[in-house]
Structure formats: structure tokens, C-alpha cells
Short mmCIF file of C-alpha atoms in Angstrom, two decimals:
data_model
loop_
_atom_site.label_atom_id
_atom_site.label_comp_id
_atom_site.label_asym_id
_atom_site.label_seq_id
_atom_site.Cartn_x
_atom_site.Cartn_y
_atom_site.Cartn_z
CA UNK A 18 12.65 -21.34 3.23
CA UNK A 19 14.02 -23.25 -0.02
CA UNK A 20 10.32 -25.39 -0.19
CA UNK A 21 8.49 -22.31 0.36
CA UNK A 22 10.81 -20.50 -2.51
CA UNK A 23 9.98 -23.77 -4.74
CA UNK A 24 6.17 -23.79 -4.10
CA UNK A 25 6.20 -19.70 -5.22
CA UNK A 26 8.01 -20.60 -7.96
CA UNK A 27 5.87 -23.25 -9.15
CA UNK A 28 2.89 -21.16 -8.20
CA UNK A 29 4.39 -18.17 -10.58
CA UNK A 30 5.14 -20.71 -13.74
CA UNK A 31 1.43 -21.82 -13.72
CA UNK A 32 0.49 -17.64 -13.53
CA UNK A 33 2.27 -17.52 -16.44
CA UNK A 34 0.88 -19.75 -18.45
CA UNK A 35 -2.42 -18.30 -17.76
CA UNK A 36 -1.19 -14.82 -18.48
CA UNK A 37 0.25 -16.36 -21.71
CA UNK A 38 -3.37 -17.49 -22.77
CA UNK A 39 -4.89 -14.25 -21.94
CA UNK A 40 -2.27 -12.23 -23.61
CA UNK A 41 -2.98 -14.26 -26.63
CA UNK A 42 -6.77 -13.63 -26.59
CA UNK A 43 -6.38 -9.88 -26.02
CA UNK A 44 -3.40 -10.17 -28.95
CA UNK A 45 -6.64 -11.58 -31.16
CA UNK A 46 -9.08 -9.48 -30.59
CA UNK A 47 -6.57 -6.34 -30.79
CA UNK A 48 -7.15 -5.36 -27.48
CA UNK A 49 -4.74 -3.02 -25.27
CA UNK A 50 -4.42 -4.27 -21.80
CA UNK A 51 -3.59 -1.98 -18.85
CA UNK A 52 -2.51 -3.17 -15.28
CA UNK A 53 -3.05 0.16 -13.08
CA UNK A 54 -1.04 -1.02 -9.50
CA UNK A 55 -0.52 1.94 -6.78
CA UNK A 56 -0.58 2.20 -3.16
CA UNK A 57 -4.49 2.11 -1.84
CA UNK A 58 -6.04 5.17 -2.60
CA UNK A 59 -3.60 7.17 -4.87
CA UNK A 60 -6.44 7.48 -7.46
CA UNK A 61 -6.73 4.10 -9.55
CA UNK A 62 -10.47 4.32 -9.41
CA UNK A 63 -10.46 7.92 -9.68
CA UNK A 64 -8.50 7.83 -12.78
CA UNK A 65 -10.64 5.35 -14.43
CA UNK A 66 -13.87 6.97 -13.12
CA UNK A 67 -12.57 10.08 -15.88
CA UNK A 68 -11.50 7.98 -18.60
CA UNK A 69 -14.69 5.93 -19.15
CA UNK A 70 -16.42 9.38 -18.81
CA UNK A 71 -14.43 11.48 -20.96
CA UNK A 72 -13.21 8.91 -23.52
CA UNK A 73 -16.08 6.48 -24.14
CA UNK A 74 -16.90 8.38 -27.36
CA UNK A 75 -13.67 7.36 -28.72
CA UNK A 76 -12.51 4.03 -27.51
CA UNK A 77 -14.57 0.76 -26.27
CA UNK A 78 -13.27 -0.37 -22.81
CA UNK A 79 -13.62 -2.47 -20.42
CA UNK A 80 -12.70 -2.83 -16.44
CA UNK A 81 -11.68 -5.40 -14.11
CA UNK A 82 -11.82 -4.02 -10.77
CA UNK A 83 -10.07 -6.46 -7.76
CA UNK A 84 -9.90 -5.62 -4.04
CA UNK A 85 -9.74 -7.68 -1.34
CA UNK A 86 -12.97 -6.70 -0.03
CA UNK A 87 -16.24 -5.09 -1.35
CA UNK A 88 -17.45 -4.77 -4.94
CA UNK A 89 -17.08 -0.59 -4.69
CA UNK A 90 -14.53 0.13 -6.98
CA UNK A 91 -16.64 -1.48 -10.23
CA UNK A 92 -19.32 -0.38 -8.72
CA UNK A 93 -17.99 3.44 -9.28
CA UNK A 94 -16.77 2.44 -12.35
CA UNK A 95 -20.60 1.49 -13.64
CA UNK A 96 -21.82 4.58 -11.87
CA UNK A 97 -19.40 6.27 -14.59
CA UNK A 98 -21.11 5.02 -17.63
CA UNK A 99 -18.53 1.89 -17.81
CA UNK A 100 -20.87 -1.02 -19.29
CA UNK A 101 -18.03 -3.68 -19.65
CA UNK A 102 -16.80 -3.69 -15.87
CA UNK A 103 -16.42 -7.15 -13.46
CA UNK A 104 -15.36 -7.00 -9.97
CA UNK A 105 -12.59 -9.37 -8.13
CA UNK A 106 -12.70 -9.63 -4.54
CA UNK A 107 -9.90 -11.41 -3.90
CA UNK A 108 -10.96 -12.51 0.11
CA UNK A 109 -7.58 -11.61 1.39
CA UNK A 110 -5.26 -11.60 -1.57
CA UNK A 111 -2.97 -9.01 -1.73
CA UNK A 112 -3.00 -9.29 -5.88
CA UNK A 113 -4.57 -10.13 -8.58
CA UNK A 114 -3.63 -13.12 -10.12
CA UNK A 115 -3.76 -14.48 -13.58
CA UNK A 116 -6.42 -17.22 -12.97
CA UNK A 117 -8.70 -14.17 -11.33
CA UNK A 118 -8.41 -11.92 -14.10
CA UNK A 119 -8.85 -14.97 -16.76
CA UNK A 120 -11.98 -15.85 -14.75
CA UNK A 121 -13.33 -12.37 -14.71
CA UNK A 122 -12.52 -12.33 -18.31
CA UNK A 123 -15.58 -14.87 -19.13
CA UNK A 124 -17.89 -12.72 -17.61
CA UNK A 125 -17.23 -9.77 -20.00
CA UNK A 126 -18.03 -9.77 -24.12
CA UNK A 127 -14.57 -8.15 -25.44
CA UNK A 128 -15.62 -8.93 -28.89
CA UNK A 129 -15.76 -4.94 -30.01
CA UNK A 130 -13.33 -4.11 -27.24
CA UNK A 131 -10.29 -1.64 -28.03
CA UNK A 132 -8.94 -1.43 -24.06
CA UNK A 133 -9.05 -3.62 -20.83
CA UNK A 134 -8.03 -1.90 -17.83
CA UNK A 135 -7.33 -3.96 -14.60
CA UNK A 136 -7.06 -2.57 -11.37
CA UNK A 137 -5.10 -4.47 -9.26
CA UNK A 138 -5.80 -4.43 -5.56
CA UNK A 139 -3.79 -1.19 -3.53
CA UNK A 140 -0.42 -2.45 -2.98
CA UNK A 141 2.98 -1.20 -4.26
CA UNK A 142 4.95 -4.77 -3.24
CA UNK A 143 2.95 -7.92 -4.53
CA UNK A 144 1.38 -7.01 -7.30
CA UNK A 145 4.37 -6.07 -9.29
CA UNK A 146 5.35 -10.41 -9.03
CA UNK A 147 2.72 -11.31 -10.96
CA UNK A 148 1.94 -11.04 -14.66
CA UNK A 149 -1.93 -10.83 -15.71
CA UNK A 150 -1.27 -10.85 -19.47
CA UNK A 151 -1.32 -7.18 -19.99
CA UNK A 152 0.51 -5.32 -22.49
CA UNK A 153 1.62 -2.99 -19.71
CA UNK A 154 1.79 -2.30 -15.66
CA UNK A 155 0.61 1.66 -15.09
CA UNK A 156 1.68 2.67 -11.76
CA UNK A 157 -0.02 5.36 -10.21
CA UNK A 158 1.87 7.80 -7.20
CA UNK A 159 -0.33 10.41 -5.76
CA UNK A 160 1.98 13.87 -4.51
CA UNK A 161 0.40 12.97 -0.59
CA UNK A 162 2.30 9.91 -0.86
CA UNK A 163 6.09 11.47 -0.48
CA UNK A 164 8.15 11.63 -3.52
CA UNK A 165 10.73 9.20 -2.47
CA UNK A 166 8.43 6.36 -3.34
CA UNK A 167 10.10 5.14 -6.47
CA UNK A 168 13.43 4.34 -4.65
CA UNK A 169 11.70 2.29 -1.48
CA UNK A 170 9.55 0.14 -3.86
CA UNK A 171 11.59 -0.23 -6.79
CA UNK A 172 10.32 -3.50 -8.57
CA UNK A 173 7.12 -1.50 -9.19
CA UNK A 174 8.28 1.29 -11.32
CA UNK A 175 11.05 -0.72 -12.59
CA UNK A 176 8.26 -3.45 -13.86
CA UNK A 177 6.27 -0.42 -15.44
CA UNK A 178 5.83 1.40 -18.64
CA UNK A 179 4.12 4.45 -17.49
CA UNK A 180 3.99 6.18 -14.08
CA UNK A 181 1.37 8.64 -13.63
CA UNK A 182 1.40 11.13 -10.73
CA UNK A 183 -2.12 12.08 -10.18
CA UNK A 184 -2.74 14.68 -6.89
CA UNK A 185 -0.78 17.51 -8.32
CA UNK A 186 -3.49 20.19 -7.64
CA UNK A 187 -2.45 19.15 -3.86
CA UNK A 188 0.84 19.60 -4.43
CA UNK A 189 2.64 22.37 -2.71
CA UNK A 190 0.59 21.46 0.77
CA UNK A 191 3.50 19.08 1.72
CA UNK A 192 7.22 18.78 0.79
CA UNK A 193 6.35 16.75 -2.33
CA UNK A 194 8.97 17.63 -5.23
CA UNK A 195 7.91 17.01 -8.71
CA UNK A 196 11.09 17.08 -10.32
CA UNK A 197 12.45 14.98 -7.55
CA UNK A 198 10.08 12.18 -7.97
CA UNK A 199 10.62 12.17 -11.74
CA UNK A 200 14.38 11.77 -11.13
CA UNK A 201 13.95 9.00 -8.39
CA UNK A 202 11.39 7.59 -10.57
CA UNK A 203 13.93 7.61 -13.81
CA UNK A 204 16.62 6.07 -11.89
CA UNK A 205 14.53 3.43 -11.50
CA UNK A 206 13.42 3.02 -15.02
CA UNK A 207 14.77 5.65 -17.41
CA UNK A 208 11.73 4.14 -19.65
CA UNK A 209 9.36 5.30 -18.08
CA UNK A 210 6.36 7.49 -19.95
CA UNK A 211 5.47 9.81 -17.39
CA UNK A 212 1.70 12.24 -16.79
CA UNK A 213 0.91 14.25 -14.48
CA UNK A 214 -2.73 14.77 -13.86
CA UNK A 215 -5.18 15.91 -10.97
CA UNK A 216 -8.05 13.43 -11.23
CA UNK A 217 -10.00 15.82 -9.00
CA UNK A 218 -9.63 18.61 -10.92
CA UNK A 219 -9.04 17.02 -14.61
CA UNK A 220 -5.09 18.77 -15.03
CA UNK A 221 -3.40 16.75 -17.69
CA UNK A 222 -6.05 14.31 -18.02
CA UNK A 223 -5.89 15.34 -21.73
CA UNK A 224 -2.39 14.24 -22.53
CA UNK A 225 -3.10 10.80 -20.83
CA UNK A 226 -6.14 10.61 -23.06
CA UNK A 227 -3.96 11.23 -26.51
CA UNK A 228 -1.65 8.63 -25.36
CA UNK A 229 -4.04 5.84 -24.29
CA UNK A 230 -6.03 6.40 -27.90
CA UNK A 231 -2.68 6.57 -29.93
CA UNK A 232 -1.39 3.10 -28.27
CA UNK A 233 -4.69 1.46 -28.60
CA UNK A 234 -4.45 2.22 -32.11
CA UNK A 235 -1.00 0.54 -32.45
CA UNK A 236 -2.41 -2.37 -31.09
CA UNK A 237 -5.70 -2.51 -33.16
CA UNK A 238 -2.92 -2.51 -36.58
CA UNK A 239 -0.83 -4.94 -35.47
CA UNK B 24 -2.36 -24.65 -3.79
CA UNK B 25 -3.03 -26.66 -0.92
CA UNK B 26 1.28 -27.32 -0.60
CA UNK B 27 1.46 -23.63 -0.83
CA UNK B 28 -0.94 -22.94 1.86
CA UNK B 29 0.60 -25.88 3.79
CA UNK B 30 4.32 -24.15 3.48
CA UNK B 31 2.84 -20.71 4.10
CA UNK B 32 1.48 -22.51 7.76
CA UNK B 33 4.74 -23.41 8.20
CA UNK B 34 6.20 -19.97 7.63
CA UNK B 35 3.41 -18.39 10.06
CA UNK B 36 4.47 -21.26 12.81
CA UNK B 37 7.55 -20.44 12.87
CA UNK B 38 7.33 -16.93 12.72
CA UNK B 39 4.88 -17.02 15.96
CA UNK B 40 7.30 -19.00 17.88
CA UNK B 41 9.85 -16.09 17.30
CA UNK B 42 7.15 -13.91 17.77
CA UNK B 43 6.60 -15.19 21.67
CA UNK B 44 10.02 -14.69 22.15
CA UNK B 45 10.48 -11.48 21.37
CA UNK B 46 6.79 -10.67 23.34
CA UNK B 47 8.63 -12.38 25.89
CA UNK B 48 11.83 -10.36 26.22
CA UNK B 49 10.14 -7.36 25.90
CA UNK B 50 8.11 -8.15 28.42
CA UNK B 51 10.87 -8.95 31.36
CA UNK B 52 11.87 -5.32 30.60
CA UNK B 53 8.66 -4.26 30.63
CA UNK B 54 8.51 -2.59 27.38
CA UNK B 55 5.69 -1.41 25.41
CA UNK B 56 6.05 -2.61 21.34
CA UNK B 57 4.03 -1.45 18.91
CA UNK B 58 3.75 -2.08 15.15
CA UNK B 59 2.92 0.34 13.18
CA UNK B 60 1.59 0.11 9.91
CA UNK B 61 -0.23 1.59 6.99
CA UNK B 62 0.07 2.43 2.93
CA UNK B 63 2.88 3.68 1.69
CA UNK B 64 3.27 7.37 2.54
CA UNK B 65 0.48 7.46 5.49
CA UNK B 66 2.87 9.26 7.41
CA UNK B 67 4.16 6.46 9.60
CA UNK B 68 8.07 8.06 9.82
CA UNK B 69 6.40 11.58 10.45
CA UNK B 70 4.61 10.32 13.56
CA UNK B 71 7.83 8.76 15.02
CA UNK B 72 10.08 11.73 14.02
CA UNK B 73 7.47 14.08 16.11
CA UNK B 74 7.29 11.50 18.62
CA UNK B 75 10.87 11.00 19.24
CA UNK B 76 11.56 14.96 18.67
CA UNK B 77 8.69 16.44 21.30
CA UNK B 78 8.54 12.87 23.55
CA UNK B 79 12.10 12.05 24.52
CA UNK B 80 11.88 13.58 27.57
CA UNK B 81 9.49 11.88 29.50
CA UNK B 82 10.09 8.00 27.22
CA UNK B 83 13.07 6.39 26.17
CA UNK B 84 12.23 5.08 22.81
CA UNK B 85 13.18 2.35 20.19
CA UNK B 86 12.31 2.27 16.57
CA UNK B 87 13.01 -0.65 14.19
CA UNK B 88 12.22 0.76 10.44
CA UNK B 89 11.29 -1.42 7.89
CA UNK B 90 11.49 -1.15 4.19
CA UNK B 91 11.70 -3.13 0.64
CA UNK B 92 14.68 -0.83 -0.07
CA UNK B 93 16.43 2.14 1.51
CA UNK B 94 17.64 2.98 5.25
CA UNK B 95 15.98 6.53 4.69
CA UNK B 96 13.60 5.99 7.25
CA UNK B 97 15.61 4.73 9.78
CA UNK B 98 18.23 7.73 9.24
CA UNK B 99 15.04 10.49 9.07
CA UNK B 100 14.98 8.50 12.76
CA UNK B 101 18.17 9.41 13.62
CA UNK B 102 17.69 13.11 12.11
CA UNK B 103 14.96 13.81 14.78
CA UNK B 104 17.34 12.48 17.51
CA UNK B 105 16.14 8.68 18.23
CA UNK B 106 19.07 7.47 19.14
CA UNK B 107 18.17 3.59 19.21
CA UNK B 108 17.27 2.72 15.72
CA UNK B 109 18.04 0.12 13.25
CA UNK B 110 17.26 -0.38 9.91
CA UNK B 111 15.67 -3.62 7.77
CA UNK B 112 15.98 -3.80 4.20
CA UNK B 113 13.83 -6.66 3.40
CA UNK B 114 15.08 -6.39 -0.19
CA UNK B 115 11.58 -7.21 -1.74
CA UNK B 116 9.58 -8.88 1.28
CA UNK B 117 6.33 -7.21 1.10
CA UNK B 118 6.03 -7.10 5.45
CA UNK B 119 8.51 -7.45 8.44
CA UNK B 120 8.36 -11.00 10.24
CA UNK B 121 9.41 -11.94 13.44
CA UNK B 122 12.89 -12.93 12.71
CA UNK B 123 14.02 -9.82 11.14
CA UNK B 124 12.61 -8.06 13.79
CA UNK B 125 14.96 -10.28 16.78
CA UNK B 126 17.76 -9.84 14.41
CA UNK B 127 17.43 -6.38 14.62
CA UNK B 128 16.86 -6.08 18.10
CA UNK B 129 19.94 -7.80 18.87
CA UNK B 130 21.96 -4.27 17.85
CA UNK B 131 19.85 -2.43 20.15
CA UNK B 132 20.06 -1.79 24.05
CA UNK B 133 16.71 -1.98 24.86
CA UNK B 134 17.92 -1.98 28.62
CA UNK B 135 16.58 1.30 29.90
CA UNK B 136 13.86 1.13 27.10
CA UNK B 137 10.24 1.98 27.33
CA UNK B 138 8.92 2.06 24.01
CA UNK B 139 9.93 -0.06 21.47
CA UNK B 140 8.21 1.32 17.34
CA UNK B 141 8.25 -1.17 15.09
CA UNK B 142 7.63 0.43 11.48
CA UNK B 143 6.43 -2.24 9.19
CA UNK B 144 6.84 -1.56 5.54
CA UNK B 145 3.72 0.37 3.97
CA UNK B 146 1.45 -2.25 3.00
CA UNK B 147 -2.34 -1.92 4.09
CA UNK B 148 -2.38 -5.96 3.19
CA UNK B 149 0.46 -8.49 4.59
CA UNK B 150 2.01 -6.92 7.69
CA UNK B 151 -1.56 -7.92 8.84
CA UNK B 152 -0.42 -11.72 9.06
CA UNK B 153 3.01 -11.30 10.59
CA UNK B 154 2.90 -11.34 14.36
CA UNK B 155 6.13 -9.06 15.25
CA UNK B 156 5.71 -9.98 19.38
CA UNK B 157 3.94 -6.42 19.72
CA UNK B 158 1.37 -5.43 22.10
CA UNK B 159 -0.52 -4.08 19.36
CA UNK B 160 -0.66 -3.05 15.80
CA UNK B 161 -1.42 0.41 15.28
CA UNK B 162 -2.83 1.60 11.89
CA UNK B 163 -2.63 4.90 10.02
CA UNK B 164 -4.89 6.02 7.41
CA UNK B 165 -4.24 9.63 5.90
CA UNK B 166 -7.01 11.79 4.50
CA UNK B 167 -5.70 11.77 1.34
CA UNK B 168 -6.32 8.09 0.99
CA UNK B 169 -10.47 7.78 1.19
CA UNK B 170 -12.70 6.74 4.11
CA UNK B 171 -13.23 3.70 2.75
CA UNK B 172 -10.29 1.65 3.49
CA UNK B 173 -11.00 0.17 6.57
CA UNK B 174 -13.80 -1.86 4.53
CA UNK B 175 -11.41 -2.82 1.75
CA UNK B 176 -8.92 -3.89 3.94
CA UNK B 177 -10.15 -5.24 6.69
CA UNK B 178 -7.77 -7.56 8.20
CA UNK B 179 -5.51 -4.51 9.00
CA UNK B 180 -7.97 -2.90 11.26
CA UNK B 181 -9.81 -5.85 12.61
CA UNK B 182 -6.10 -6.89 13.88
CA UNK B 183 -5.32 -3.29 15.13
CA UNK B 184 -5.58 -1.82 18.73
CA UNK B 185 -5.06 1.78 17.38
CA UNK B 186 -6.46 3.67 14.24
CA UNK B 187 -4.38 7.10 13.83
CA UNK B 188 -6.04 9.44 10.96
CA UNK B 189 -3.28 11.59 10.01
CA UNK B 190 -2.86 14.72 7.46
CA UNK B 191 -6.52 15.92 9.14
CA UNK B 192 -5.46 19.84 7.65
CA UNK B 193 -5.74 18.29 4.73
CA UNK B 194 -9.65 17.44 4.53
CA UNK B 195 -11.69 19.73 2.69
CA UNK B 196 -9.42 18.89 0.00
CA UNK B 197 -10.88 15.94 -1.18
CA UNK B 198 -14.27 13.69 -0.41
CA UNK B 199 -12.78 11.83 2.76
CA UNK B 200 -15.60 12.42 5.62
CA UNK B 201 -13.85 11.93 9.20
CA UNK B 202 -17.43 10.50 10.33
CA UNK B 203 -17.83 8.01 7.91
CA UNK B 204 -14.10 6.92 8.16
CA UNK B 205 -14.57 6.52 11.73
CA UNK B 206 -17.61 4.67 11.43
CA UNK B 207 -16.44 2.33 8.62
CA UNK B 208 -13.40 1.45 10.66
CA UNK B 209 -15.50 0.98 13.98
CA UNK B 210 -17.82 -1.64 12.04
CA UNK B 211 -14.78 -3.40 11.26
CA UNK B 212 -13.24 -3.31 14.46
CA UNK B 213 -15.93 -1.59 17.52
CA UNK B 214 -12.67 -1.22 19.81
CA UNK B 215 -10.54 0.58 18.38
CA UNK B 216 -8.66 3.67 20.44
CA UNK B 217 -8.91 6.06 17.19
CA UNK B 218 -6.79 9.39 17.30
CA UNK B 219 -7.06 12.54 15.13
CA UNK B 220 -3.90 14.27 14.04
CA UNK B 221 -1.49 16.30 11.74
CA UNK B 222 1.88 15.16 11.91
CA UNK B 223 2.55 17.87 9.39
CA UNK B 224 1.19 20.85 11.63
CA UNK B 225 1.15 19.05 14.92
CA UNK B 226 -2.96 19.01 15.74
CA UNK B 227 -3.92 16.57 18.03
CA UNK B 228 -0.18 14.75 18.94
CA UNK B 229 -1.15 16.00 22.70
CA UNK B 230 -3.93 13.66 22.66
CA UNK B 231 -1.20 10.83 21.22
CA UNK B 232 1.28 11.50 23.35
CA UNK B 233 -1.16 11.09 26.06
CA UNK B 234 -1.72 7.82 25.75
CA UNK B 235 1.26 6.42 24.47
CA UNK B 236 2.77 7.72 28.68
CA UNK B 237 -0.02 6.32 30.12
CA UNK B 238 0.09 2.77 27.98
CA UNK B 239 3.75 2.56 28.24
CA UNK B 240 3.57 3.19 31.68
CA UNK B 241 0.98 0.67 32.72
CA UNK B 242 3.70 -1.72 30.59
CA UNK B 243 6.04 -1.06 33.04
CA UNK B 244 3.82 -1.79 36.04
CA UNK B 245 2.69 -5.11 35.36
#
């Protein structure tokens, strides 16, 4: 167990050196980077999907889309209008990692690019080890998922700056508790910026929007 | 990379040598073990709690629960009357292995036993590598999820025996087509034993419970 602890940890200094370099491209060119992590299927895609409809007008983006099998998710994404969009199929990864994303990267012109959302592959354990030079980890929780969530995977929303809780329209249809997943998720991370959105229906999507083009804007200034 | 896949070997020998004990032991007693797994929230702790509440009659059951952090599931366990259960914290491993799984089983008395559940922690991804000694690996995938998981994740249901769709009352409510779910996850894996259910409002647990006497009795015979 202590070699395989050693390997990891070698494996996870030379991630972050990558995800030093890439941090200090985006940093260049000004660019906010998102890592959206979630279980599979609480609405990463989904969310996206919206945003590069709804918000193209105002804000240049970009999308790397990872799963460990099929190109679907960028695919959708292009289907939405998104012209800066790569996949990652990671062949039975259960993350993205650093050297993927960097790779991916070389594919895409970021040159006039104000936001670069990855989408890591569905999975609320791995994912949250391993830095990809973002500026920030977005964890999605849909309201099907339970609302105890927070507390049984805690390095996720701990390792996060905003949790967004998309589903809400089917909340109500199970014993989901919105303030109860807001307090698990604070006692987590009392940091935590927090929407609540249906992706389906487009509740809330508006507030998510403000945010995303007010802290793009930070990072364009700085 | 090659070291780390050389240590990760390792790992996976030694966890299959465990693994063929515990397949072993089980098997003197003649009792059935199956791992469950899924994404978080799939309802993996709502099939056991209705199994355990409406089944106990006519099985003596088992249920090791598995999770990065909490003993709620185990103790939702005990709250539908199971009353051999034991929890696993893996404190941050992302899937159960075989060792955690004989350490637990040493606090059970599996004497008079005929099922044994093994609830792996929800992760569509790495449980899929981890041979637990099982009979099989049975997968849920909720509604609320997409039909389109079985082709993202593939490993999961290509190493499954059993595909349970749960939360059916709540289709309508989003794109997820039972066909195409049904079909993605056959092209995967053409033998799977696929049920249809509602943990929430019970559809289709006859059908379950079925076959989990019949399979747990042939167990016993052989």
C-alpha cells in the first residue's frame, strides 16, 4: 500500500505542474476556467447546453467535454451553438486529468476567449483529487439524487466554490429537502456560492448567468 | 505511468485472491452475494430497505453498506429491520475492495444466511474493477439519470448480471426513453436480466423479489 500511495503521489505532483502551466495560460489570456464535477447525469451537459444558448451574446466560451466513453456530450454542446468545444474520452478513466485537458487545450483557439468550461467525467469521488488548472470546481447535485449527498462525498463540495442544485422543478416528487441540502452542503463548506436552477425548465438559470458574466469580468481586469 | 499501472496490478492481485476467498466461504454456506452498484443516489439503499422490509420472511438477508463517509446507509438498514448489517467508511476510497468487504464480514453471522447485499459506494466508474467475491454485480440506473449511461459507462454494465431501472413513476418527467435505455444497455451487455421498478411506490419489486427466491435458492442447491 505505501508504493502504491508513493506512485499516486508522484503521479499527482506531475498533474500539478501541468495544471500550473495551464492556469498560467488561462491567467494570460484572462480567461475564467470552470471545472463542472457531479454524479453522471445530474445535468452537467444540460447546464451547459443553456448557457452557450442563452449567453453566447455576452461572453465567448469554450468547452471541454470528457467521458469515458462516446463523444456525445460535445457533441450536444455543438448542437447548442458552442463553436469552441473538444471532446475527452478518457477509455476508462474515471477523471480528467491535467495532461487531458492541456492536450484538448491545443485543439481549441482561446485567443478571444472570456470562459472555459470543463466537464469532468460523472463521478462525485475522483475527480475532486485532481487539479486541471481551473479557477474553480462547480459541483452540480440534482434534487433526484437525495439531499444527503454533501455529507457522504465530502471532498467534493468541500474542494468547490459553487454548488448548483439543478432538478428543482422535480422537487417535491421525492423526500428531497432544499433547505436540508443547503445546510449539509454548508457544513461542508460554509463558502460555498449556491443556485438553484431547473435546466429543464430554465428556473434560476438567470441568476447563474449574472454571476458567471460578473466573475468573468473580474478575471478579464485582473 | 507504467510503475503506476504495474502497482495498480498488484493492488487488483491481491484484491482477487481475497476476492476467491470470500466467493469461497460464501459458497460452503451456500449463499447468494451480490454487489450492487450505481451513481450516487440511484436508489441502491431504497431497494434493500424494501427488500429487507417486504422479503424477510421467506430470505434471511445480509447487507454490507459502503460509503466515502457516513454509516447512514447502513443504519437506514437497520431502520427497515435488516438485522445483519455492517457499515464501511472507506474514508475517501472511491469503491469497496475485497478486503474491506472480509473485514466486514467477520462481524456478521452469515450462518443461517441466504443473501448476502453488498452496497458498493455510488460510483458508475471504479466499483467496476474491484472483484468483491460476488456472484454478480447488479447495476441501477434511475430515470432521472438519462438512457444513455450504459454507453458512457460501459464497464459497469458489461461486468453486470443485473440492470435494475428504478424511479420508473418518474418518466414523463424528463427525456429518458425506457426502450432506448434498454437497448443501449443490451448492446453493451446482450445478457443482462433487466428489471423495471419504483422503489419509491413499489411497481414492479414482485417481479424482483421473484427472482432474487428463485436465484438464492438455486445458491443453496448446488
Amino acid at each position: 500500500m505505501t508504493a502504491r500511495i508513493n506512485v499516486n503521489e508522484k503521479v499527482l505532483k506531475e498533474n500539478d505542474r501541468i495544471a500550473a502551466e495551464i492556469r498560467q495560460q488561462l491567467s494570460e489570456h484572462g480567461i475564467l476556467s470552470l471545472n463542472l464535477v457531479s454524479s453522471p447525469g445530474s445535468g452537467k451537459t444540460s447546464l451547459l447546453e443553456r448557457t452557450f444558448r442563452e449567453l453566447s451574446n455576452r461572453l465567448t466560451m469554450a468547452g471541454i467535454a470528457g467521458d469515458v466513453q462516446t463523444e456525445n456530450d460535445a457533441r450536444r454542446l455543438e448542437a447548442a451553438g458552442a463553436r469552441l468545444v473538444r471532446p475527452i474520452v478518457t477509455g476508462g478513466a474515471c477523471h480528467l486529468d491535467a495532461r487531458m485537458v492541456q492536450q484538448a487545450m491545443t485543439g481549441l483557439d482561446l485567443s478571444s476567449c472570456d470562459v472555459l468550461f470543463v466537464e469532468n467525467v460523472g463521478n462525485l469521488v475522483c475527480p475532486s483529487s485532481y487539479d486541471l488548472g481551473e479557477d474553480m470546481k462547480v459541483v452540480l447535485i440534482s434534487t433526484t439524487e437525495g439531499d444527503d449527498k454533501p455529507l457522504k462525498y465530502p471532498a467534493m463540495f468541500r474542494r468547490s466554490s459553487v454548488m448548483v442544485i439543478n432538478k428543482v422543478d422535480l422537487m417535491g416528487l421525492s423526500d428531497f429537502d432544499l433547505e436540508r441540502v443547503k445546510k449539509n452542503a454548508r457544513q461542508i463548506n460554509g463558502d460555498l456560492e449556491i443556485f438553484e436552477v431547473s435546466c429543464r425548465q430554465g428556473t434560476g438559470l438567470q441568476d447563474w448567468y449574472a454571476w458567471l458574466t460578473k466573475t468573468a469580468a473580474t478575471k478579464k481586469r485582473r
